[in-house]
mmCIF file of C-alpha atoms in Angstrom:
data_model
loop_
_atom_site.group_PDB
_atom_site.id
_atom_site.type_symbol
_atom_site.label_atom_id
_atom_site.label_comp_id
_atom_site.label_asym_id
_atom_site.label_seq_id
_atom_site.Cartn_x
_atom_site.Cartn_y
_atom_site.Cartn_z
ATOM 1 C CA UNK W 323 85.667 94.389 93.173
ATOM 2 C CA UNK W 324 86.905 95.531 96.774
ATOM 3 C CA UNK W 325 89.265 98.089 98.055
ATOM 4 C CA UNK W 326 90.168 100.787 99.657
ATOM 5 C CA UNK W 327 90.473 103.932 97.507
ATOM 6 C CA UNK W 328 91.515 107.684 98.695
ATOM 7 C CA UNK W 329 89.386 111.043 97.501
ATOM 8 C CA UNK W 330 92.755 113.224 97.252
ATOM 9 C CA UNK W 331 96.096 112.330 95.665
ATOM 10 C CA UNK W 332 97.913 115.779 97.407
ATOM 11 C CA UNK W 333 97.898 117.558 99.883
ATOM 12 C CA UNK W 334 99.575 121.019 100.760
ATOM 13 C CA UNK W 335 98.638 122.836 103.895
ATOM 14 C CA UNK W 336 100.894 125.841 105.955
ATOM 15 C CA UNK W 337 102.912 124.164 108.654
ATOM 16 C CA UNK W 338 101.067 124.374 111.834
ATOM 17 C CA UNK W 339 98.290 124.149 110.445
ATOM 18 C CA UNK W 340 96.112 120.794 110.657
ATOM 19 C CA UNK W 341 95.816 117.851 108.385
ATOM 20 C CA UNK W 342 93.117 115.879 107.253
ATOM 21 C CA UNK W 343 93.846 112.554 105.239
ATOM 22 C CA UNK W 344 91.095 110.617 103.618
ATOM 23 C CA UNK W 345 90.092 107.407 102.403
ATOM 24 C CA UNK W 346 87.530 105.303 101.822
ATOM 25 C CA UNK W 347 86.684 101.214 102.116
ATOM 26 C CA UNK W 348 84.165 98.841 100.995
ATOM 27 C CA UNK W 349 85.097 95.071 102.359
ATOM 28 C CA UNK W 350 83.136 95.637 106.035
ATOM 29 C CA UNK W 351 84.098 92.090 106.979
ATOM 30 C CA UNK W 352 87.082 94.157 108.000
ATOM 31 C CA UNK W 353 88.066 94.615 111.244
ATOM 32 C CA UNK W 354 91.800 96.464 111.821
ATOM 33 C CA UNK W 355 92.387 99.841 110.015
ATOM 34 C CA UNK W 356 95.904 101.196 110.350
ATOM 35 C CA UNK W 357 97.459 104.838 108.591
ATOM 36 C CA UNK W 358 101.331 104.542 107.469
ATOM 37 C CA UNK W 359 103.486 106.617 106.415
ATOM 38 C CA UNK W 360 106.367 106.769 103.153
ATOM 39 C CA UNK W 361 108.706 108.409 103.039
ATOM 40 C CA UNK W 362 110.836 108.091 99.852
ATOM 41 C CA UNK W 363 112.670 104.980 100.026
ATOM 42 C CA UNK W 364 111.264 103.841 103.042
ATOM 43 C CA UNK W 365 109.032 101.444 104.220
ATOM 44 C CA UNK W 366 105.494 102.135 105.785
ATOM 45 C CA UNK W 367 106.006 102.850 109.173
ATOM 46 C CA UNK W 368 102.717 102.708 111.438
ATOM 47 C CA UNK W 369 101.272 106.257 112.453
ATOM 48 C CA UNK W 370 97.813 104.360 114.068
ATOM 49 C CA UNK W 371 95.883 101.837 114.221
ATOM 50 C CA UNK W 372 91.401 101.191 114.854
ATOM 51 C CA UNK W 373 89.742 99.103 115.523
ATOM 52 C CA UNK W 374 86.104 98.451 113.619
ATOM 53 C CA UNK W 375 84.275 98.899 117.480
ATOM 54 C CA UNK W 376 85.512 102.098 117.633
ATOM 55 C CA UNK W 377 84.976 105.481 116.058
ATOM 56 C CA UNK W 378 88.250 107.642 117.327
ATOM 57 C CA UNK W 379 91.528 106.747 118.715
ATOM 58 C CA UNK W 380 93.910 109.374 119.000
ATOM 59 C CA UNK W 381 97.473 108.906 119.763
ATOM 60 C CA UNK W 382 100.619 111.951 119.579
ATOM 61 C CA UNK W 383 99.088 115.198 116.722
ATOM 62 C CA UNK W 384 97.240 112.427 115.280
ATOM 63 C CA UNK W 385 93.858 111.274 115.032
ATOM 64 C CA UNK W 386 92.223 108.376 113.405
ATOM 65 C CA UNK W 387 88.294 108.841 113.236
ATOM 66 C CA UNK W 388 85.778 105.849 111.763
ATOM 67 C CA UNK W 389 82.644 105.920 110.477
ATOM 68 C CA UNK W 390 81.368 102.352 109.575
ATOM 69 C CA UNK W 391 78.375 103.542 108.627
ATOM 70 C CA UNK W 392 79.468 105.160 105.212
ATOM 71 C CA UNK W 393 82.443 102.971 104.934
ATOM 72 C CA UNK W 394 85.345 105.642 105.927
ATOM 73 C CA UNK W 395 88.415 106.418 107.797
ATOM 74 C CA UNK W 396 90.401 109.610 108.524
ATOM 75 C CA UNK W 397 93.471 110.667 109.632
ATOM 76 C CA UNK W 398 94.304 113.850 111.321
ATOM 77 C CA UNK W 399 97.387 115.632 111.714
ATOM 78 C CA UNK W 400 97.676 118.751 114.329
ATOM 79 C CA UNK W 401 99.966 121.227 114.345
ATOM 80 C CA UNK W 402 101.475 119.712 111.027
ATOM 81 C CA UNK W 403 105.067 119.692 110.490
ATOM 82 C CA UNK W 404 107.570 119.651 108.041
ATOM 83 C CA UNK W 405 109.041 116.297 109.393
ATOM 84 C CA UNK W 406 104.983 114.714 108.464
ATOM 85 C CA UNK W 407 105.914 115.606 104.072
ATOM 86 C CA UNK W 408 105.418 112.757 103.121
ATOM 87 C CA UNK W 409 102.999 109.791 101.398
ATOM 88 C CA UNK W 410 100.205 108.718 103.774
ATOM 89 C CA UNK W 411 98.613 104.679 103.435
ATOM 90 C CA UNK W 412 95.292 103.358 104.690
ATOM 91 C CA UNK W 413 95.162 100.017 105.070
ATOM 92 C CA UNK W 414 92.541 97.503 105.862
ATOM 93 C CA UNK W 415 93.591 94.275 107.478
ATOM 94 C CA UNK W 416 91.283 91.700 106.469
ATOM 95 C CA UNK W 417 90.838 88.416 108.737
ATOM 96 C CA UNK W 418 91.216 84.910 108.160
ATOM 97 C CA UNK W 419 90.570 81.688 109.771
ATOM 98 C CA UNK W 420 93.647 80.759 111.164
ATOM 99 C CA UNK W 421 95.035 85.011 111.468
ATOM 100 C CA UNK W 422 96.910 85.892 109.371
ATOM 101 C CA UNK W 423 95.361 88.501 108.075
ATOM 102 C CA UNK W 424 96.820 90.429 104.856
ATOM 103 C CA UNK W 425 96.903 94.544 104.132
ATOM 104 C CA UNK W 426 94.926 95.780 101.675
ATOM 105 C CA UNK W 427 96.407 99.757 100.790
ATOM 106 C CA UNK W 428 95.236 102.259 99.292
ATOM 107 C CA UNK W 429 96.421 104.146 96.554
ATOM 108 C CA UNK W 430 98.008 106.905 99.150
ATOM 109 C CA UNK W 431 97.616 110.809 99.703
ATOM 110 C CA UNK W 432 100.754 112.730 99.817
ATOM 111 C CA UNK W 433 101.333 115.580 101.888
ATOM 112 C CA UNK W 434 103.007 118.651 101.714
ATOM 113 C CA UNK W 435 103.920 120.796 104.430
ATOM 114 C CA UNK W 436 105.531 124.514 102.610
ATOM 115 C CA UNK W 437 107.289 126.315 105.518
ATOM 116 C CA UNK X 1338 113.684 99.291 119.169
ATOM 117 C CA UNK X 1339 113.516 95.452 117.377
ATOM 118 C CA UNK X 1340 113.052 96.506 113.449
ATOM 119 C CA UNK X 1341 112.419 93.872 110.421
ATOM 120 C CA UNK X 1342 115.496 94.659 108.556
ATOM 121 C CA UNK X 1343 116.275 93.541 104.100
ATOM 122 C CA UNK X 1344 118.989 92.899 102.263
ATOM 123 C CA UNK X 1345 119.603 93.203 99.330
ATOM 124 C CA UNK X 1346 118.557 97.366 99.418
ATOM 125 C CA UNK X 1347 119.287 97.204 95.785
ATOM 126 C CA UNK X 1348 119.751 94.018 93.387
ATOM 127 C CA UNK X 1349 120.037 95.080 90.099
ATOM 128 C CA UNK X 1350 119.628 91.215 87.696
ATOM 129 C CA UNK X 1351 118.710 90.821 83.668
ATOM 130 C CA UNK X 1352 115.709 89.564 83.290
ATOM 131 C CA UNK X 1353 115.738 85.541 83.528
ATOM 132 C CA UNK X 1354 117.581 85.548 86.178
ATOM 133 C CA UNK X 1355 116.569 83.579 89.943
ATOM 134 C CA UNK X 1356 116.714 86.385 92.270
ATOM 135 C CA UNK X 1357 116.501 85.927 96.769
ATOM 136 C CA UNK X 1358 115.655 88.535 98.518
ATOM 137 C CA UNK X 1359 116.151 88.123 101.834
ATOM 138 C CA UNK X 1360 114.338 89.495 105.083
ATOM 139 C CA UNK X 1361 114.840 88.880 109.141
ATOM 140 C CA UNK X 1362 111.647 89.630 110.991
ATOM 141 C CA UNK X 1363 111.614 91.248 114.504
ATOM 142 C CA UNK X 1364 112.887 87.402 116.182
ATOM 143 C CA UNK X 1365 109.537 86.885 118.278
ATOM 144 C CA UNK X 1366 106.739 87.138 115.400
ATOM 145 C CA UNK X 1367 104.424 84.469 113.352
ATOM 146 C CA UNK X 1368 103.385 85.783 110.879
ATOM 147 C CA UNK X 1369 105.464 87.230 107.895
ATOM 148 C CA UNK X 1370 104.286 88.632 104.760
ATOM 149 C CA UNK X 1371 106.450 90.049 101.468
ATOM 150 C CA UNK X 1372 104.726 93.520 99.533
ATOM 151 C CA UNK X 1373 105.542 95.062 96.503
ATOM 152 C CA UNK X 1374 105.089 98.519 95.355
ATOM 153 C CA UNK X 1375 105.535 99.818 92.012
ATOM 154 C CA UNK X 1376 107.118 102.824 91.139
ATOM 155 C CA UNK X 1377 104.308 105.910 92.917
ATOM 156 C CA UNK X 1378 101.305 102.497 93.326
ATOM 157 C CA UNK X 1379 100.390 101.842 96.441
ATOM 158 C CA UNK X 1380 101.210 99.009 97.998
ATOM 159 C CA UNK X 1381 100.414 95.357 96.945
ATOM 160 C CA UNK X 1382 99.639 91.786 99.115
ATOM 161 C CA UNK X 1383 102.042 89.199 97.161
ATOM 162 C CA UNK X 1384 102.467 86.522 100.620
ATOM 163 C CA UNK X 1385 101.633 85.779 103.843
ATOM 164 C CA UNK X 1386 103.363 82.759 105.555
ATOM 165 C CA UNK X 1387 102.173 80.578 108.975
ATOM 166 C CA UNK X 1388 102.962 78.425 110.322
ATOM 167 C CA UNK X 1389 105.674 76.741 107.456
ATOM 168 C CA UNK X 1390 103.152 77.623 104.724
ATOM 169 C CA UNK X 1391 101.139 79.955 102.678
ATOM 170 C CA UNK X 1392 98.112 80.473 103.705
ATOM 171 C CA UNK X 1393 97.332 82.898 101.549
ATOM 172 C CA UNK X 1394 98.867 85.009 98.226
ATOM 173 C CA UNK X 1395 97.727 87.337 95.814
ATOM 174 C CA UNK X 1396 96.993 86.594 92.256
ATOM 175 C CA UNK X 1397 100.750 87.820 91.388
ATOM 176 C CA UNK X 1398 101.709 85.465 93.408
ATOM 177 C CA UNK X 1399 102.815 83.253 90.559
ATOM 178 C CA UNK X 1400 104.408 80.189 90.354
ATOM 179 C CA UNK X 1401 107.346 82.117 90.410
ATOM 180 C CA UNK X 1402 106.970 83.015 92.879
ATOM 181 C CA UNK X 1403 108.423 81.099 95.755
ATOM 182 C CA UNK X 1404 108.680 81.803 99.387
ATOM 183 C CA UNK X 1405 111.508 80.088 102.534
ATOM 184 C CA UNK X 1406 112.358 80.057 106.325
ATOM 185 C CA UNK X 1407 114.932 77.933 105.943
ATOM 186 C CA UNK X 1408 116.376 78.509 109.137
ATOM 187 C CA UNK X 1409 114.741 80.279 112.536
ATOM 188 C CA UNK X 1410 115.681 83.865 111.725
ATOM 189 C CA UNK X 1411 115.499 84.251 107.737
ATOM 190 C CA UNK X 1412 111.969 84.868 105.349
ATOM 191 C CA UNK X 1413 113.272 84.645 101.612
ATOM 192 C CA UNK X 1414 111.407 85.003 99.038
ATOM 193 C CA UNK X 1415 112.239 83.246 95.742
ATOM 194 C CA UNK X 1416 111.375 85.318 91.752
ATOM 195 C CA UNK X 1417 112.459 81.964 88.970
ATOM 196 C CA UNK X 1418 112.488 83.705 86.020
ATOM 197 C CA UNK X 1419 112.275 87.525 86.570
ATOM 198 C CA UNK X 1420 110.397 90.207 84.218
ATOM 199 C CA UNK X 1421 110.756 93.177 83.312
ATOM 200 C CA UNK X 1422 106.903 93.754 85.268
ATOM 201 C CA UNK X 1423 109.073 92.360 87.957
ATOM 202 C CA UNK X 1424 110.495 95.253 88.946
ATOM 203 C CA UNK X 1425 109.082 96.989 91.857
ATOM 204 C CA UNK X 1426 110.004 97.897 95.616
ATOM 205 C CA UNK X 1427 110.265 94.404 97.798
ATOM 206 C CA UNK X 1428 109.127 94.673 101.326
ATOM 207 C CA UNK X 1429 108.520 92.248 103.597
ATOM 208 C CA UNK X 1430 106.913 92.967 107.221
ATOM 209 C CA UNK X 1431 106.059 90.721 110.254
ATOM 210 C CA UNK X 1432 103.194 90.101 113.153
ATOM 211 C CA UNK X 1433 103.385 89.385 116.158
ATOM 212 C CA UNK X 1434 100.419 87.079 117.877
ATOM 213 C CA UNK X 1435 99.653 89.902 121.226
ATOM 214 C CA UNK X 1436 99.122 93.173 122.024
ATOM 215 C CA UNK X 1437 96.284 95.382 121.130
ATOM 216 C CA UNK X 1438 96.150 95.601 117.331
ATOM 217 C CA UNK X 1439 97.376 93.223 114.184
ATOM 218 C CA UNK X 1440 100.671 95.836 113.125
ATOM 219 C CA UNK X 1441 102.675 94.384 110.448
ATOM 220 C CA UNK X 1442 106.016 96.132 110.944
ATOM 221 C CA UNK X 1443 107.379 96.510 107.497
ATOM 222 C CA UNK X 1444 111.050 96.545 107.033
ATOM 223 C CA UNK X 1445 112.899 99.058 104.538
ATOM 224 C CA UNK X 1446 112.288 97.521 100.902
ATOM 225 C CA UNK X 1447 114.555 96.035 98.625
ATOM 226 C CA UNK X 1448 115.074 97.631 94.946
ATOM 227 C CA UNK X 1449 114.715 95.052 92.425
ATOM 228 C CA UNK X 1450 115.707 96.795 89.121
ATOM 229 C CA UNK X 1451 115.045 93.953 86.392
ATOM 230 C CA UNK X 1452 117.126 94.983 82.557
#
């Protein structure tokens, strides 16, 4: 069936290094993608989003890249900090005629930042 | 900054009992959602709600589940007869119609434990 999935379940990086978290999606009708960060015991927290008519969007220390040809999404975190340690989910936004949408989440990647 | 709130933070119940999980979405938002996350797994869509009716529901959202917006501020999820497999974190989310994207804002979640 259609799904959003992640290549790496756990990513360990040295503090100060850059992190890259990858995600694959399979629904070509999805028009909007979001990266969420989830810390232990908390709800998903918005990081950055991108529309399907873009291939790159930058935020503060984060960049999202979208490759529609291969249905691939990535999150790049520059100068990773201990506070970045969390589980990261990509989510695709599937449109409906009433604009209600729903988010389909990937299985998540745990980012561990080594001091 | 406005945020989605949820109560209670933790609900323990006996199998077969009814539970009501409560959410207060962000005040000017018009789309409301419930998601579920079983421990260690990804976030799963349950239901979306717009204009006082369900827009879409997943296969998880069977006849034991119902949602209601009883007044202008609350959004509830009721499970009529809980099962052991209903144990999970339940997240409420809301979304505005405007803005660049279609970001859903998540609450902190309610941990439901069914004994």
